[in-house]
Amino acid sequence: MTVTPKVAAIHDLSGYGRCSLTVALPILSVMGVQCSVLPTAYLSAHTAFPGFTFLDLTEEMKKTMGHWEALGLQFDAVYSGFLGGVEQIDIVADFIRRFRREGGLAIVDPVMGDYGRRYVTYTDEMCEATRRLAEKADVITPNLTEAAFLLEEAFDALPADWAGLAELTRRLSCGGGRSVVLTGASDGESTIGAAVYDRETDRVDFVLTDRIPGEYHGTGDVFASVLTGALLRGRSLVEASALAVRFVRDCAARTYPLHTPPQEGVDFEPLLYTIAADRL
């Protein structure tokens, strides 16, 4: 019997809406990974819902880290997502240094924006801090908008052809120093998926599926959580990316006929069995 891998998931917690910890925890658990959570904030509902409440947990993060260090905790992976400010971004960098076990993974989803626009909570200073954090990652999972921010380039100038996307993914690797899973890679018509640069093989692969109508909040969190779980269960980066692409596609295909409001996220719970540990 193998030891269950441990991941520290550093995300916000929304009381309502499928995103961040409310998707990371069930996905990682069903994939056979022990998920310890370090919440960055508590929201009554995620930010796509009007009138949400917000409780900053920066000080509690520091206390939790002190207690975990006293307990001697180490993690096979540190997995971060949406962060609430420059101080939290710096805290995550420190967490990686203190709590990632030797040989463990740092997986950073550099959540900054989408559709060519920065999220309203993100400032220039936060984007710069996110670039610094990404430099400490073993794997980053930006979308195309975040790729532009990481490279400090105009979103409209990003390539749209496969060769250009492959080159973009290589450039995001910082000279091969980190692996990159660039989400949202598409031919603009019928397919969508990810461009995957693996620093171990020094090659770019495209993992694609058919495009499902509809745009749903939190699919990036679903993708990165499945990717993290699969990596910790021994899958290669390309295999883990393919599993994540397929699961998000299947969730979207289930959700679309239900006419689920986009801010509700994808109806992933009934499909968790498809990525269960005994299937990996």
PDB file of C-alpha atoms in Angstrom:
ATOM      1  CA  MET A   1       0.000   0.000   0.000  1.00  0.00           C
ATOM      2  CA  THR A   2       1.474   3.372  -1.027  1.00  0.00           C
ATOM      3  CA  VAL A   3       1.556   6.483   1.125  1.00  0.00           C
ATOM      4  CA  THR A   4      -1.138   9.015   0.235  1.00  0.00           C
ATOM      5  CA  PRO A   5       0.463  12.144  -1.248  1.00  0.00           C
ATOM      6  CA  LYS A   6      -0.129  15.439   0.542  1.00  0.00           C
ATOM      7  CA  VAL A   7      -0.842  18.808  -1.062  1.00  0.00           C
ATOM      8  CA  ALA A   8      -1.262  22.222   0.528  1.00  0.00           C
ATOM      9  CA  ALA A   9      -3.927  24.154  -1.410  1.00  0.00           C
ATOM     10  CA  ILE A  10      -3.681  27.937  -0.970  1.00  0.00           C
ATOM     11  CA  HIS A  11      -6.862  29.529  -2.319  1.00  0.00           C
ATOM     12  CA  ASP A  12      -9.843  31.583  -1.218  1.00  0.00           C
ATOM     13  CA  LEU A  13     -12.974  29.862   0.073  1.00  0.00           C
ATOM     14  CA  SER A  14     -16.328  30.908  -1.357  1.00  0.00           C
ATOM     15  CA  GLY A  15     -19.410  29.839   0.562  1.00  0.00           C
ATOM     16  CA  TYR A  16     -21.357  29.612  -2.686  1.00  0.00           C
ATOM     17  CA  GLY A  17     -20.175  29.042  -6.230  1.00  0.00           C
ATOM     18  CA  ARG A  18     -17.939  26.329  -7.649  1.00  0.00           C
ATOM     19  CA  CYS A  19     -14.391  27.660  -7.591  1.00  0.00           C
ATOM     20  CA  SER A  20     -11.169  27.717  -5.590  1.00  0.00           C
ATOM     21  CA  LEU A  21     -11.271  25.489  -2.504  1.00  0.00           C
ATOM     22  CA  THR A  22     -14.833  24.304  -3.107  1.00  0.00           C
ATOM     23  CA  VAL A  23     -13.585  22.505  -6.224  1.00  0.00           C
ATOM     24  CA  ALA A  24      -9.968  21.825  -5.227  1.00  0.00           C
ATOM     25  CA  LEU A  25     -10.804  19.912  -2.046  1.00  0.00           C
ATOM     26  CA  PRO A  26     -13.311  17.395  -3.490  1.00  0.00           C
ATOM     27  CA  ILE A  27     -11.326  16.876  -6.698  1.00  0.00           C
ATOM     28  CA  LEU A  28      -8.019  16.223  -4.941  1.00  0.00           C
ATOM     29  CA  SER A  29      -9.672  14.030  -2.325  1.00  0.00           C
ATOM     30  CA  VAL A  30     -11.436  11.792  -4.852  1.00  0.00           C
ATOM     31  CA  MET A  31      -8.152  11.467  -6.747  1.00  0.00           C
ATOM     32  CA  GLY A  32      -6.559   9.984  -3.657  1.00  0.00           C
ATOM     33  CA  VAL A  33      -4.619  13.012  -2.440  1.00  0.00           C
ATOM     34  CA  GLN A  34      -4.709  14.406   1.097  1.00  0.00           C
ATOM     35  CA  CYS A  35      -5.587  18.086   0.715  1.00  0.00           C
ATOM     36  CA  SER A  36      -4.640  20.497   3.503  1.00  0.00           C
ATOM     37  CA  VAL A  37      -6.178  23.923   2.959  1.00  0.00           C
ATOM     38  CA  LEU A  38      -4.717  27.345   3.674  1.00  0.00           C
ATOM     39  CA  PRO A  39      -7.586  29.761   2.955  1.00  0.00           C
ATOM     40  CA  THR A  40      -6.588  33.253   1.843  1.00  0.00           C
ATOM     41  CA  ALA A  41     -10.045  34.777   2.304  1.00  0.00           C
ATOM     42  CA  TYR A  42     -13.657  33.831   2.971  1.00  0.00           C
ATOM     43  CA  LEU A  43     -16.312  35.119   0.584  1.00  0.00           C
ATOM     44  CA  SER A  44     -20.041  34.582   0.989  1.00  0.00           C
ATOM     45  CA  ALA A  45     -20.096  33.867  -2.763  1.00  0.00           C
ATOM     46  CA  HIS A  46     -17.436  34.280  -5.404  1.00  0.00           C
ATOM     47  CA  THR A  47     -16.885  37.607  -7.119  1.00  0.00           C
ATOM     48  CA  ALA A  48     -19.207  36.953 -10.077  1.00  0.00           C
ATOM     49  CA  PHE A  49     -22.128  37.307  -7.670  1.00  0.00           C
ATOM     50  CA  PRO A  50     -23.139  40.878  -6.710  1.00  0.00           C
ATOM     51  CA  GLY A  51     -22.966  41.967  -3.078  1.00  0.00           C
ATOM     52  CA  PHE A  52     -20.538  39.305  -1.873  1.00  0.00           C
ATOM     53  CA  THR A  53     -18.911  39.621   1.555  1.00  0.00           C
ATOM     54  CA  PHE A  54     -15.136  39.347   1.931  1.00  0.00           C
ATOM     55  CA  LEU A  55     -13.037  38.413   4.959  1.00  0.00           C
ATOM     56  CA  ASP A  56      -9.268  38.790   4.542  1.00  0.00           C
ATOM     57  CA  LEU A  57      -7.390  35.913   6.220  1.00  0.00           C
ATOM     58  CA  THR A  58      -3.823  37.148   5.745  1.00  0.00           C
ATOM     59  CA  GLU A  59      -3.052  37.231   9.474  1.00  0.00           C
ATOM     60  CA  GLU A  60      -4.597  33.797   9.973  1.00  0.00           C
ATOM     61  CA  MET A  61      -2.388  32.451   7.166  1.00  0.00           C
ATOM     62  CA  LYS A  62       0.687  33.543   9.126  1.00  0.00           C
ATOM     63  CA  LYS A  63      -0.582  31.902  12.333  1.00  0.00           C
ATOM     64  CA  THR A  64      -1.407  28.688  10.482  1.00  0.00           C
ATOM     65  CA  MET A  65       2.061  28.539   8.959  1.00  0.00           C
ATOM     66  CA  GLY A  66       3.604  28.978  12.389  1.00  0.00           C
ATOM     67  CA  HIS A  67       1.569  26.100  13.774  1.00  0.00           C
ATOM     68  CA  TRP A  68       2.265  23.852  10.765  1.00  0.00           C
ATOM     69  CA  GLU A  69       5.986  24.533  11.096  1.00  0.00           C
ATOM     70  CA  ALA A  70       5.818  23.580  14.763  1.00  0.00           C
ATOM     71  CA  LEU A  71       4.135  20.341  13.696  1.00  0.00           C
ATOM     72  CA  GLY A  72       6.951  19.697  11.238  1.00  0.00           C
ATOM     73  CA  LEU A  73       4.631  19.453   8.246  1.00  0.00           C
ATOM     74  CA  GLN A  74       6.010  19.005   4.734  1.00  0.00           C
ATOM     75  CA  PHE A  75       4.013  18.624   1.530  1.00  0.00           C
ATOM     76  CA  ASP A  76       4.507  16.733  -1.708  1.00  0.00           C
ATOM     77  CA  ALA A  77       3.032  19.717  -3.533  1.00  0.00           C
ATOM     78  CA  VAL A  78       2.102  23.317  -2.871  1.00  0.00           C
ATOM     79  CA  TYR A  79      -0.745  24.478  -5.114  1.00  0.00           C
ATOM     80  CA  SER A  80      -1.769  28.143  -5.180  1.00  0.00           C
ATOM     81  CA  GLY A  81      -4.560  30.008  -6.954  1.00  0.00           C
ATOM     82  CA  PHE A  82      -6.349  33.344  -6.483  1.00  0.00           C
ATOM     83  CA  LEU A  83      -4.558  35.599  -3.983  1.00  0.00           C
ATOM     84  CA  GLY A  84      -5.826  38.760  -2.343  1.00  0.00           C
ATOM     85  CA  GLY A  85      -2.832  41.092  -2.283  1.00  0.00           C
ATOM     86  CA  VAL A  86       0.920  41.530  -2.546  1.00  0.00           C
ATOM     87  CA  GLU A  87       1.480  40.370   1.026  1.00  0.00           C
ATOM     88  CA  GLN A  88      -0.365  37.105   0.367  1.00  0.00           C
ATOM     89  CA  ILE A  89       1.661  36.521  -2.789  1.00  0.00           C
ATOM     90  CA  ASP A  90       4.853  36.952  -0.772  1.00  0.00           C
ATOM     91  CA  ILE A  91       3.469  34.612   1.893  1.00  0.00           C
ATOM     92  CA  VAL A  92       2.961  31.887  -0.725  1.00  0.00           C
ATOM     93  CA  ALA A  93       6.555  32.285  -1.911  1.00  0.00           C
ATOM     94  CA  ASP A  94       7.690  31.860   1.702  1.00  0.00           C
ATOM     95  CA  PHE A  95       5.357  28.874   2.139  1.00  0.00           C
ATOM     96  CA  ILE A  96       6.952  27.106  -0.828  1.00  0.00           C
ATOM     97  CA  ARG A  97      10.395  27.651   0.688  1.00  0.00           C
ATOM     98  CA  ARG A  98       9.387  26.357   4.122  1.00  0.00           C
ATOM     99  CA  PHE A  99       6.895  23.580   3.430  1.00  0.00           C
ATOM    100  CA  ARG A 100       7.622  21.968   0.066  1.00  0.00           C
ATOM    101  CA  ARG A 101       9.444  18.743   0.769  1.00  0.00           C
ATOM    102  CA  GLU A 102      12.674  18.032  -1.094  1.00  0.00           C
ATOM    103  CA  GLY A 103      11.722  16.885  -4.574  1.00  0.00           C
ATOM    104  CA  GLY A 104       8.163  18.170  -4.171  1.00  0.00           C
ATOM    105  CA  LEU A 105       6.210  20.318  -6.619  1.00  0.00           C
ATOM    106  CA  ALA A 106       5.216  23.974  -6.560  1.00  0.00           C
ATOM    107  CA  ILE A 107       2.198  24.440  -8.831  1.00  0.00           C
ATOM    108  CA  VAL A 108       1.194  28.072  -9.334  1.00  0.00           C
ATOM    109  CA  ASP A 109      -1.984  29.076 -11.108  1.00  0.00           C
ATOM    110  CA  PRO A 110      -1.126  32.768 -11.724  1.00  0.00           C
ATOM    111  CA  VAL A 111      -4.697  34.029 -11.441  1.00  0.00           C
ATOM    112  CA  MET A 112      -4.719  37.613 -12.741  1.00  0.00           C
ATOM    113  CA  GLY A 113      -7.397  37.957 -15.401  1.00  0.00           C
ATOM    114  CA  ASP A 114      -9.225  36.592 -18.411  1.00  0.00           C
ATOM    115  CA  TYR A 115     -10.549  37.662 -21.819  1.00  0.00           C
ATOM    116  CA  GLY A 116      -7.705  40.165 -22.146  1.00  0.00           C
ATOM    117  CA  ARG A 117      -8.642  42.029 -18.960  1.00  0.00           C
ATOM    118  CA  ARG A 118      -7.188  42.091 -15.485  1.00  0.00           C
ATOM    119  CA  TYR A 119      -9.440  41.169 -12.579  1.00  0.00           C
ATOM    120  CA  VAL A 120     -10.670  44.260 -10.752  1.00  0.00           C
ATOM    121  CA  THR A 121      -8.822  43.283  -7.569  1.00  0.00           C
ATOM    122  CA  TYR A 122      -5.434  43.071  -9.316  1.00  0.00           C
ATOM    123  CA  THR A 123      -3.038  46.011  -9.410  1.00  0.00           C
ATOM    124  CA  ASP A 124       0.222  46.547 -11.282  1.00  0.00           C
ATOM    125  CA  GLU A 125       2.069  45.770  -8.054  1.00  0.00           C
ATOM    126  CA  MET A 126       0.195  42.471  -7.640  1.00  0.00           C
ATOM    127  CA  CYS A 127       0.920  41.444 -11.218  1.00  0.00           C
ATOM    128  CA  GLU A 128       4.621  42.080 -10.649  1.00  0.00           C
ATOM    129  CA  ALA A 129       4.512  40.042  -7.423  1.00  0.00           C
ATOM    130  CA  THR A 130       2.749  37.220  -9.291  1.00  0.00           C
ATOM    131  CA  ARG A 131       5.578  37.179 -11.848  1.00  0.00           C
ATOM    132  CA  ARG A 132       8.061  36.762  -8.991  1.00  0.00           C
ATOM    133  CA  LEU A 133       5.973  33.950  -7.493  1.00  0.00           C
ATOM    134  CA  ALA A 134       5.755  32.165 -10.846  1.00  0.00           C
ATOM    135  CA  GLU A 135       9.556  32.126 -10.978  1.00  0.00           C
ATOM    136  CA  LYS A 136       9.526  29.814  -7.947  1.00  0.00           C
ATOM    137  CA  ALA A 137       7.096  27.351  -9.545  1.00  0.00           C
ATOM    138  CA  ASP A 138       7.812  23.952 -11.029  1.00  0.00           C
ATOM    139  CA  VAL A 139       4.574  24.164 -13.039  1.00  0.00           C
ATOM    140  CA  ILE A 140       2.479  27.194 -13.980  1.00  0.00           C
ATOM    141  CA  THR A 141      -1.022  27.072 -15.490  1.00  0.00           C
ATOM    142  CA  PRO A 142      -1.759  30.492 -17.034  1.00  0.00           C
ATOM    143  CA  ASN A 143      -4.537  31.237 -19.467  1.00  0.00           C
ATOM    144  CA  LEU A 144      -3.760  33.400 -22.499  1.00  0.00           C
ATOM    145  CA  THR A 145      -4.531  36.652 -20.660  1.00  0.00           C
ATOM    146  CA  GLU A 146      -2.232  35.698 -17.801  1.00  0.00           C
ATOM    147  CA  ALA A 147       0.455  34.659 -20.276  1.00  0.00           C
ATOM    148  CA  ALA A 148       0.388  38.204 -21.648  1.00  0.00           C
ATOM    149  CA  PHE A 149       0.695  39.653 -18.140  1.00  0.00           C
ATOM    150  CA  LEU A 150       3.562  37.317 -17.229  1.00  0.00           C
ATOM    151  CA  LEU A 151       5.465  38.321 -20.367  1.00  0.00           C
ATOM    152  CA  GLU A 152       4.389  41.981 -20.065  1.00  0.00           C
ATOM    153  CA  GLU A 153       3.021  41.976 -23.591  1.00  0.00           C
ATOM    154  CA  ALA A 154      -0.233  43.120 -25.161  1.00  0.00           C
ATOM    155  CA  PHE A 155      -2.953  40.468 -25.172  1.00  0.00           C
ATOM    156  CA  ASP A 156      -4.014  41.430 -28.694  1.00  0.00           C
ATOM    157  CA  ALA A 157      -0.482  40.751 -29.948  1.00  0.00           C
ATOM    158  CA  LEU A 158      -0.416  37.120 -28.794  1.00  0.00           C
ATOM    159  CA  PRO A 159      -0.141  34.508 -31.564  1.00  0.00           C
ATOM    160  CA  ALA A 160      -3.213  32.600 -32.673  1.00  0.00           C
ATOM    161  CA  ASP A 161      -1.548  29.835 -34.722  1.00  0.00           C
ATOM    162  CA  TRP A 162      -0.201  26.570 -33.355  1.00  0.00           C
ATOM    163  CA  ALA A 163       3.450  27.364 -34.028  1.00  0.00           C
ATOM    164  CA  GLY A 164       3.088  30.718 -32.316  1.00  0.00           C
ATOM    165  CA  LEU A 165       1.345  29.197 -29.295  1.00  0.00           C
ATOM    166  CA  ALA A 166       4.101  26.591 -28.992  1.00  0.00           C
ATOM    167  CA  GLU A 167       6.732  29.333 -29.004  1.00  0.00           C
ATOM    168  CA  LEU A 168       4.720  31.363 -26.486  1.00  0.00           C
ATOM    169  CA  THR A 169       4.586  28.356 -24.162  1.00  0.00           C
ATOM    170  CA  ARG A 170       8.349  27.898 -24.413  1.00  0.00           C
ATOM    171  CA  ARG A 171       8.919  31.571 -23.604  1.00  0.00           C
ATOM    172  CA  LEU A 172       6.794  31.226 -20.479  1.00  0.00           C
ATOM    173  CA  SER A 173       9.124  28.469 -19.273  1.00  0.00           C
ATOM    174  CA  CYS A 174      11.897  30.939 -18.401  1.00  0.00           C
ATOM    175  CA  GLY A 175      14.449  29.179 -20.543  1.00  0.00           C
ATOM    176  CA  GLY A 176      13.220  25.703 -19.625  1.00  0.00           C
ATOM    177  CA  GLY A 177      13.335  26.361 -15.886  1.00  0.00           C
ATOM    178  CA  ARG A 178       9.683  25.548 -15.286  1.00  0.00           C
ATOM    179  CA  SER A 179       6.964  23.507 -16.970  1.00  0.00           C
ATOM    180  CA  VAL A 180       4.015  25.357 -18.474  1.00  0.00           C
ATOM    181  CA  VAL A 181       0.425  24.334 -19.141  1.00  0.00           C
ATOM    182  CA  LEU A 182      -1.096  27.150 -21.194  1.00  0.00           C
ATOM    183  CA  THR A 183      -4.880  26.815 -21.047  1.00  0.00           C
ATOM    184  CA  GLY A 184      -7.312  28.094 -23.632  1.00  0.00           C
ATOM    185  CA  ALA A 185      -5.162  27.039 -26.593  1.00  0.00           C
ATOM    186  CA  SER A 186      -7.496  26.880 -29.571  1.00  0.00           C
ATOM    187  CA  ASP A 187      -7.788  27.004 -33.328  1.00  0.00           C
ATOM    188  CA  GLY A 188     -10.522  29.584 -32.784  1.00  0.00           C
ATOM    189  CA  GLU A 189     -13.237  27.260 -34.055  1.00  0.00           C
ATOM    190  CA  SER A 190     -13.977  23.705 -33.015  1.00  0.00           C
ATOM    191  CA  THR A 191     -11.238  22.678 -30.572  1.00  0.00           C
ATOM    192  CA  ILE A 192      -9.834  23.954 -27.303  1.00  0.00           C
ATOM    193  CA  GLY A 193      -7.368  22.664 -24.738  1.00  0.00           C
ATOM    194  CA  ALA A 194      -3.836  23.314 -23.551  1.00  0.00           C
ATOM    195  CA  ALA A 195      -0.322  23.779 -24.861  1.00  0.00           C
ATOM    196  CA  VAL A 196       2.035  21.814 -22.605  1.00  0.00           C
ATOM    197  CA  TYR A 197       5.748  22.477 -22.222  1.00  0.00           C
ATOM    198  CA  ASP A 198       7.478  19.830 -20.104  1.00  0.00           C
ATOM    199  CA  ARG A 199      10.881  20.910 -18.853  1.00  0.00           C
ATOM    200  CA  GLU A 200      11.874  17.260 -18.445  1.00  0.00           C
ATOM    201  CA  THR A 201      11.447  16.488 -22.148  1.00  0.00           C
ATOM    202  CA  ASP A 202      11.980  20.029 -23.515  1.00  0.00           C
ATOM    203  CA  ARG A 203       9.049  19.681 -25.901  1.00  0.00           C
ATOM    204  CA  VAL A 204       5.639  21.249 -26.451  1.00  0.00           C
ATOM    205  CA  ASP A 205       2.554  19.081 -26.930  1.00  0.00           C
ATOM    206  CA  PHE A 206      -1.014  20.149 -27.602  1.00  0.00           C
ATOM    207  CA  VAL A 207      -3.819  18.444 -25.705  1.00  0.00           C
ATOM    208  CA  LEU A 208      -7.137  19.304 -27.339  1.00  0.00           C
ATOM    209  CA  THR A 209     -10.813  18.412 -27.239  1.00  0.00           C
ATOM    210  CA  ASP A 210     -14.006  19.583 -28.920  1.00  0.00           C
ATOM    211  CA  ARG A 211     -15.343  22.962 -27.806  1.00  0.00           C
ATOM    212  CA  ILE A 212     -18.565  22.967 -25.760  1.00  0.00           C
ATOM    213  CA  PRO A 213     -20.801  26.068 -25.864  1.00  0.00           C
ATOM    214  CA  GLY A 214     -20.919  28.209 -22.744  1.00  0.00           C
ATOM    215  CA  GLU A 215     -18.388  29.928 -20.495  1.00  0.00           C
ATOM    216  CA  TYR A 216     -18.420  28.932 -16.830  1.00  0.00           C
ATOM    217  CA  HIS A 217     -16.812  30.449 -13.764  1.00  0.00           C
ATOM    218  CA  GLY A 218     -14.192  28.325 -12.003  1.00  0.00           C
ATOM    219  CA  THR A 219     -13.196  25.986 -14.831  1.00  0.00           C
ATOM    220  CA  GLY A 220      -9.573  27.088 -14.444  1.00  0.00           C
ATOM    221  CA  ASP A 221      -9.669  25.915 -10.834  1.00  0.00           C
ATOM    222  CA  VAL A 222     -11.200  22.602 -11.891  1.00  0.00           C
ATOM    223  CA  PHE A 223      -8.486  22.162 -14.519  1.00  0.00           C
ATOM    224  CA  ALA A 224      -5.552  23.011 -12.234  1.00  0.00           C
ATOM    225  CA  SER A 225      -6.904  20.806  -9.437  1.00  0.00           C
ATOM    226  CA  VAL A 226      -7.209  17.762 -11.709  1.00  0.00           C
ATOM    227  CA  LEU A 227      -3.753  18.464 -13.108  1.00  0.00           C
ATOM    228  CA  THR A 228      -2.286  18.659  -9.604  1.00  0.00           C
ATOM    229  CA  GLY A 229      -3.961  15.440  -8.494  1.00  0.00           C
ATOM    230  CA  ALA A 230      -2.831  13.545 -11.572  1.00  0.00           C
ATOM    231  CA  LEU A 231       0.777  14.710 -11.196  1.00  0.00           C
ATOM    232  CA  LEU A 232       0.808  13.566  -7.590  1.00  0.00           C
ATOM    233  CA  ARG A 233      -0.570  10.188  -8.664  1.00  0.00           C
ATOM    234  CA  GLY A 234       2.375   9.689 -10.991  1.00  0.00           C
ATOM    235  CA  ARG A 235       1.006  10.828 -14.342  1.00  0.00           C
ATOM    236  CA  SER A 236       3.317  12.656 -16.747  1.00  0.00           C
ATOM    237  CA  LEU A 237       2.628  16.338 -17.389  1.00  0.00           C
ATOM    238  CA  VAL A 238       1.054  15.595 -20.780  1.00  0.00           C
ATOM    239  CA  GLU A 239      -1.058  12.776 -19.337  1.00  0.00           C
ATOM    240  CA  ALA A 240      -2.168  14.977 -16.425  1.00  0.00           C
ATOM    241  CA  SER A 241      -3.046  17.798 -18.815  1.00  0.00           C
ATOM    242  CA  ALA A 242      -5.037  15.450 -21.045  1.00  0.00           C
ATOM    243  CA  LEU A 243      -7.014  14.201 -18.045  1.00  0.00           C
ATOM    244  CA  ALA A 244      -7.738  17.771 -16.951  1.00  0.00           C
ATOM    245  CA  VAL A 245      -8.802  18.840 -20.454  1.00  0.00           C
ATOM    246  CA  ARG A 246     -11.119  15.848 -20.769  1.00  0.00           C
ATOM    247  CA  PHE A 247     -12.680  16.323 -17.327  1.00  0.00           C
ATOM    248  CA  VAL A 248     -13.408  20.027 -17.878  1.00  0.00           C
ATOM    249  CA  ARG A 249     -14.884  19.200 -21.286  1.00  0.00           C
ATOM    250  CA  ASP A 250     -17.095  16.458 -19.821  1.00  0.00           C
ATOM    251  CA  CYS A 251     -18.270  18.786 -17.041  1.00  0.00           C
ATOM    252  CA  ALA A 252     -19.124  21.524 -19.539  1.00  0.00           C
ATOM    253  CA  ALA A 253     -20.971  19.007 -21.738  1.00  0.00           C
ATOM    254  CA  ARG A 254     -23.049  17.940 -18.739  1.00  0.00           C
ATOM    255  CA  THR A 255     -23.688  21.518 -17.599  1.00  0.00           C
ATOM    256  CA  TYR A 256     -24.701  23.146 -20.892  1.00  0.00           C
ATOM    257  CA  PRO A 257     -28.000  21.257 -21.461  1.00  0.00           C
ATOM    258  CA  LEU A 258     -29.010  22.022 -17.856  1.00  0.00           C
ATOM    259  CA  HIS A 259     -29.024  25.777 -18.620  1.00  0.00           C
ATOM    260  CA  THR A 260     -26.949  26.359 -15.508  1.00  0.00           C
ATOM    261  CA  PRO A 261     -26.134  30.071 -14.984  1.00  0.00           C
ATOM    262  CA  PRO A 262     -22.444  30.652 -15.858  1.00  0.00           C
ATOM    263  CA  GLN A 263     -21.596  32.017 -12.400  1.00  0.00           C
ATOM    264  CA  GLU A 264     -22.706  28.707 -10.849  1.00  0.00           C
ATOM    265  CA  GLY A 265     -19.755  26.942 -12.477  1.00  0.00           C
ATOM    266  CA  VAL A 266     -19.733  23.489 -14.036  1.00  0.00           C
ATOM    267  CA  ASP A 267     -21.792  20.639 -12.629  1.00  0.00           C
ATOM    268  CA  PHE A 268     -18.737  18.552 -11.776  1.00  0.00           C
ATOM    269  CA  GLU A 269     -19.906  16.652  -8.702  1.00  0.00           C
ATOM    270  CA  PRO A 270     -21.741  13.814 -10.526  1.00  0.00           C
ATOM    271  CA  LEU A 271     -18.619  13.188 -12.635  1.00  0.00           C
ATOM    272  CA  LEU A 272     -16.068  12.940  -9.832  1.00  0.00           C
ATOM    273  CA  TYR A 273     -16.159   9.157 -10.055  1.00  0.00           C
ATOM    274  CA  THR A 274     -14.508   9.385 -13.508  1.00  0.00           C
ATOM    275  CA  ILE A 275     -11.272  10.695 -11.958  1.00  0.00           C
ATOM    276  CA  ALA A 276     -11.393   8.603  -8.781  1.00  0.00           C
ATOM    277  CA  ALA A 277      -8.136   7.170  -7.457  1.00  0.00           C
ATOM    278  CA  ASP A 278      -9.002   3.611  -8.459  1.00  0.00           C
ATOM    279  CA  ARG A 279      -9.263   4.742 -12.101  1.00  0.00           C
ATOM    280  CA  LEU A 280      -5.848   6.415 -12.210  1.00  0.00           C
TER     281      LEU A 280
END
